[in-house]
């Protein structure tokens, strides 16, 4: 099959060999799990359990609310011991609403309901089950999978692309998953295709994962006999190949329109890990309560991949890999290119956490930024065709709106520009700062408009009250005057009558 | 020589007439700038700028009597917008950028006197007589009027706390 | 709590100083050849220029209150002075190099705001300033006199030439090929008459000719340039476009009137074209950002060089051409932007083409 060219891109040192060899291990049950209510893009889930309540593995803990949301399930059996704020895996370090569960060690499943034949379900039913299982995109963005399925069904998606790119250095969780559980993934892929009506199914896997490629090809050939044609394609290993827009470009030559979605051009992209979760949900009725996490980096004693329950602390995972053998210059959740630095390991892993890295100073190569020499390395590295140096210069000069004209909104924050910059300028940091700044301004503008309306309403009300008071006063005055007049009239009349009487008497 | 004098004189005359005519023909009634500026201001009539309401502030801005940094509730974005509108350089040095602020009522000091409730220009304070008041953050413009009237110093201005929805990356440090 | 660092948490093994050092290494073959060809005075000149650059840069940074260490260690000032030296007459007096280096660093670079802020290539700005201000000294060429040959001045004699202005012995001053040809063509001589006896392409390619200190060996400069491309310090776009910009009009003109316009090899091998194409025009600070912009920039540099050589008042046009195009760089950057993914060339979002069947 003809492949198309990826624009820009970089070749960071892979370092995947650190964790790629050992098979996936299941992490022993930790004593406590900290399950955040928001593990996805969209509205946080609303909890349905109370403190002290006993829960079973897979039981619904919190329901999604709103159009874009996902429910959260109990990762194991135990007791809810706290509902409240706990530091979350977020760069702000702000606490998140979290359910704390004390595990009972029995790991008893709730009653699971799996359909007899998932392929007999209608596409809408498949999507509903995916939604109920709390499945989100496991490639990192954690977008609710069912929302994407429904969107694709409504916009007539013809091509389903399964993303096995895994271009982030160090991470091998998708690689191991494809090597060890290819048949399940392929069945998941076919279920997703069934749910969307996509006719063409492409699986893009970077060519630096030959074992995963071989396993997936074998599994899809077996599946092809059963009727679903899944094409597994080796794509060149390059960062950011695993980005949705770039994977689409390389496999189909199409580009997602700016400001649009992949569905606009008839394409749906899902991560291979998501396909596995879909298969588990539809075949076994299991909600998404665990995922494969790569634990790696120069400071980890025994790097590898673990199957980890959602809500497990990063510290437990690192301990299971022999702990730190050197001082970690940086702890990272996710991959080194787009992951989040952790200030401590006492943070729960969530559905979108693909890796826990403990990097040494040599691996991070941190350096203080210098002046831009306009070498345009960033321009050549940008997979979106942007001019990062021009954008950053405008933001730095206090003109974030100006950088939008140069494509700030098109930036996918992949970090390729920052990675290659010889002056070590934190370009993506500037861009994310500007994006946040612009959003904050927008919020402030909306708030100002709202408060202005409130102020106008209030001054109108005040004016009305004053007017009504005046009106009332005038009315009162008029009434009084009328009464006075009447009184006067009666008095006068009485006087007149008296006078007349007097006159009559005197007469 | 004569020709040059004549042509220049004529040219000057013609242009002068043209300008004079334009001045009459294209005369602008009133000053639309004041209305436009007023529309940009928060409209809470808080009076922190020292002018009588937002209208007065807009007038002062249009006259060039007030700096573009006059409005504390508008914050930095307003300063930039005003500076762009008036075509002046925004001098942010005089402006302490404390970030977005919001009023807060200390519950153990509040006596429920409703003074703040009555003075709030945007109805951002909820409560009734003899009840502890609360601030509706979405509507508070941090004008500070409630702080001025509170008899027990139970209201104060605090920095708007960041939430997961509003947090964003701080400006990177610039070395050079 | 220490502030959280933004991703990425890895970095390519590159830095500004590494880039500068790579460029210096790429310049080394041509420079060493220049030293060998023109002897001790050339070495003196190089030392003077680099020292003055270091001192003036330190002074400028100090005045501006900028960190000294970072500003000096990035190597950009040294590289500027180095490039300037290569474009000077090899036996020029010391003050020419000193004034040039001072101008390049202070006026050419630091006045604009330091590294990355200058509109013009500092080395070329200094060269042109010297050429206009001191035309005599800037065109006092020397015939090659390899340091190993008996005729070459010794170390102390060289000190006299560079620092005391001791005039070199008669008979060794010479004109460059470009200068000679320009003068002779101006006198109405035919090209074949002019070139006879003074032009030998093979010797020229190697650098056996009168000329600037480091511009004579086209082959060594080409090797240096290829090293830079291989090390990904520069891309091929500007050099190739610039060479093409000279080659195309040269070929055409030579085809039309071979008696008047010298051919391809003559233009490629003479003057400062190779140095200009690979080391000067590719200066990141003063060249465009996008690939298309770089191609336009390079080609225009080349064409302008050829035009100045052919019809201009000066025999060589590389420095002027590069400076003029430096001034045009912001405009080029404005009009030649890469197409953004998901948008058309004008920046409008693509309209999804509805594919019914696939």
PDB file of C-alpha atoms in Angstrom, chain A residues 371 373, chain C residues 16-17 19-21 23-24 27 46-61 68-86 97-98 100-106 108-110 114-116 118 121-124 126 283 285:
ATOM      1  CA  UNK A 371      18.030  33.801  22.400  1.00  0.00           C
ATOM      2  CA  UNK A 373      18.906  32.437  16.326  1.00  0.00           C
TER       3      UNK A 373
ATOM      4  CA  UNK C  16      23.842  27.095  19.725  1.00  0.00           C
ATOM      5  CA  UNK C  17      27.485  26.671  20.683  1.00  0.00           C
ATOM      6  CA  UNK C  19      26.277  24.688  15.880  1.00  0.00           C
ATOM      7  CA  UNK C  20      28.857  27.477  15.948  1.00  0.00           C
ATOM      8  CA  UNK C  21      31.691  25.042  16.657  1.00  0.00           C
ATOM      9  CA  UNK C  23      30.622  25.792  11.408  1.00  0.00           C
ATOM     10  CA  UNK C  24      34.102  26.699  12.607  1.00  0.00           C
ATOM     11  CA  UNK C  27      35.716  26.451   7.889  1.00  0.00           C
ATOM     12  CA  UNK C  46      43.000  36.041  11.996  1.00  0.00           C
ATOM     13  CA  UNK C  47      44.306  36.345  15.539  1.00  0.00           C
ATOM     14  CA  UNK C  48      43.691  40.100  15.599  1.00  0.00           C
ATOM     15  CA  UNK C  49      40.117  39.825  14.310  1.00  0.00           C
ATOM     16  CA  UNK C  50      39.104  37.089  16.746  1.00  0.00           C
ATOM     17  CA  UNK C  51      40.670  38.834  19.735  1.00  0.00           C
ATOM     18  CA  UNK C  52      39.024  42.152  18.928  1.00  0.00           C
ATOM     19  CA  UNK C  53      35.693  40.394  18.453  1.00  0.00           C
ATOM     20  CA  UNK C  54      35.944  38.730  21.855  1.00  0.00           C
ATOM     21  CA  UNK C  55      36.919  41.919  23.662  1.00  0.00           C
ATOM     22  CA  UNK C  56      34.327  44.108  21.953  1.00  0.00           C
ATOM     23  CA  UNK C  57      31.596  41.572  22.508  1.00  0.00           C
ATOM     24  CA  UNK C  58      32.473  41.330  26.190  1.00  0.00           C
ATOM     25  CA  UNK C  59      32.400  45.121  26.461  1.00  0.00           C
ATOM     26  CA  UNK C  60      29.058  45.359  24.657  1.00  0.00           C
ATOM     27  CA  UNK C  61      27.491  42.674  26.858  1.00  0.00           C
ATOM     28  CA  UNK C  68      28.853  37.551  29.902  1.00  0.00           C
ATOM     29  CA  UNK C  69      29.415  33.830  30.035  1.00  0.00           C
ATOM     30  CA  UNK C  70      26.465  32.780  27.909  1.00  0.00           C
ATOM     31  CA  UNK C  71      27.005  35.621  25.442  1.00  0.00           C
ATOM     32  CA  UNK C  72      30.688  34.836  24.881  1.00  0.00           C
ATOM     33  CA  UNK C  73      30.612  31.072  25.056  1.00  0.00           C
ATOM     34  CA  UNK C  74      28.037  30.606  22.307  1.00  0.00           C
ATOM     35  CA  UNK C  75      30.859  31.274  19.830  1.00  0.00           C
ATOM     36  CA  UNK C  76      28.793  33.413  17.509  1.00  0.00           C
ATOM     37  CA  UNK C  77      31.066  36.442  17.855  1.00  0.00           C
ATOM     38  CA  UNK C  78      34.171  34.411  17.096  1.00  0.00           C
ATOM     39  CA  UNK C  79      32.509  32.910  14.057  1.00  0.00           C
ATOM     40  CA  UNK C  80      31.554  36.349  12.766  1.00  0.00           C
ATOM     41  CA  UNK C  81      35.127  37.582  13.085  1.00  0.00           C
ATOM     42  CA  UNK C  82      36.414  34.389  11.511  1.00  0.00           C
ATOM     43  CA  UNK C  83      34.155  34.812   8.469  1.00  0.00           C
ATOM     44  CA  UNK C  84      35.185  38.451   8.175  1.00  0.00           C
ATOM     45  CA  UNK C  85      38.867  37.542   8.222  1.00  0.00           C
ATOM     46  CA  UNK C  86      38.371  35.025   5.438  1.00  0.00           C
ATOM     47  CA  UNK C  97      40.752  43.517  10.770  1.00  0.00           C
ATOM     48  CA  UNK C  98      40.315  45.271  14.112  1.00  0.00           C
ATOM     49  CA  UNK C 100      36.061  45.358  10.834  1.00  0.00           C
ATOM     50  CA  UNK C 101      35.623  43.016  13.802  1.00  0.00           C
ATOM     51  CA  UNK C 102      34.621  45.903  16.071  1.00  0.00           C
ATOM     52  CA  UNK C 103      32.064  47.079  13.537  1.00  0.00           C
ATOM     53  CA  UNK C 104      30.729  43.580  12.934  1.00  0.00           C
ATOM     54  CA  UNK C 105      30.190  42.874  16.615  1.00  0.00           C
ATOM     55  CA  UNK C 106      29.079  46.249  17.929  1.00  0.00           C
ATOM     56  CA  UNK C 108      26.414  44.701  13.061  1.00  0.00           C
ATOM     57  CA  UNK C 109      25.125  42.630  15.955  1.00  0.00           C
ATOM     58  CA  UNK C 110      24.912  44.026  19.478  1.00  0.00           C
ATOM     59  CA  UNK C 114      22.526  40.825  20.246  1.00  0.00           C
ATOM     60  CA  UNK C 115      22.471  37.306  18.928  1.00  0.00           C
ATOM     61  CA  UNK C 116      19.485  36.554  16.754  1.00  0.00           C
ATOM     62  CA  UNK C 118      20.524  41.486  13.607  1.00  0.00           C
ATOM     63  CA  UNK C 121      24.903  39.411   8.337  1.00  0.00           C
ATOM     64  CA  UNK C 122      27.454  41.116  10.615  1.00  0.00           C
ATOM     65  CA  UNK C 123      30.533  39.812   8.797  1.00  0.00           C
ATOM     66  CA  UNK C 124      29.299  40.994   5.428  1.00  0.00           C
ATOM     67  CA  UNK C 126      31.657  44.861   8.145  1.00  0.00           C
ATOM     68  CA  UNK C 283      23.445  32.589   8.267  1.00  0.00           C
ATOM     69  CA  UNK C 285      19.593  34.908  11.682  1.00  0.00           C
TER      70      UNK C 285
END
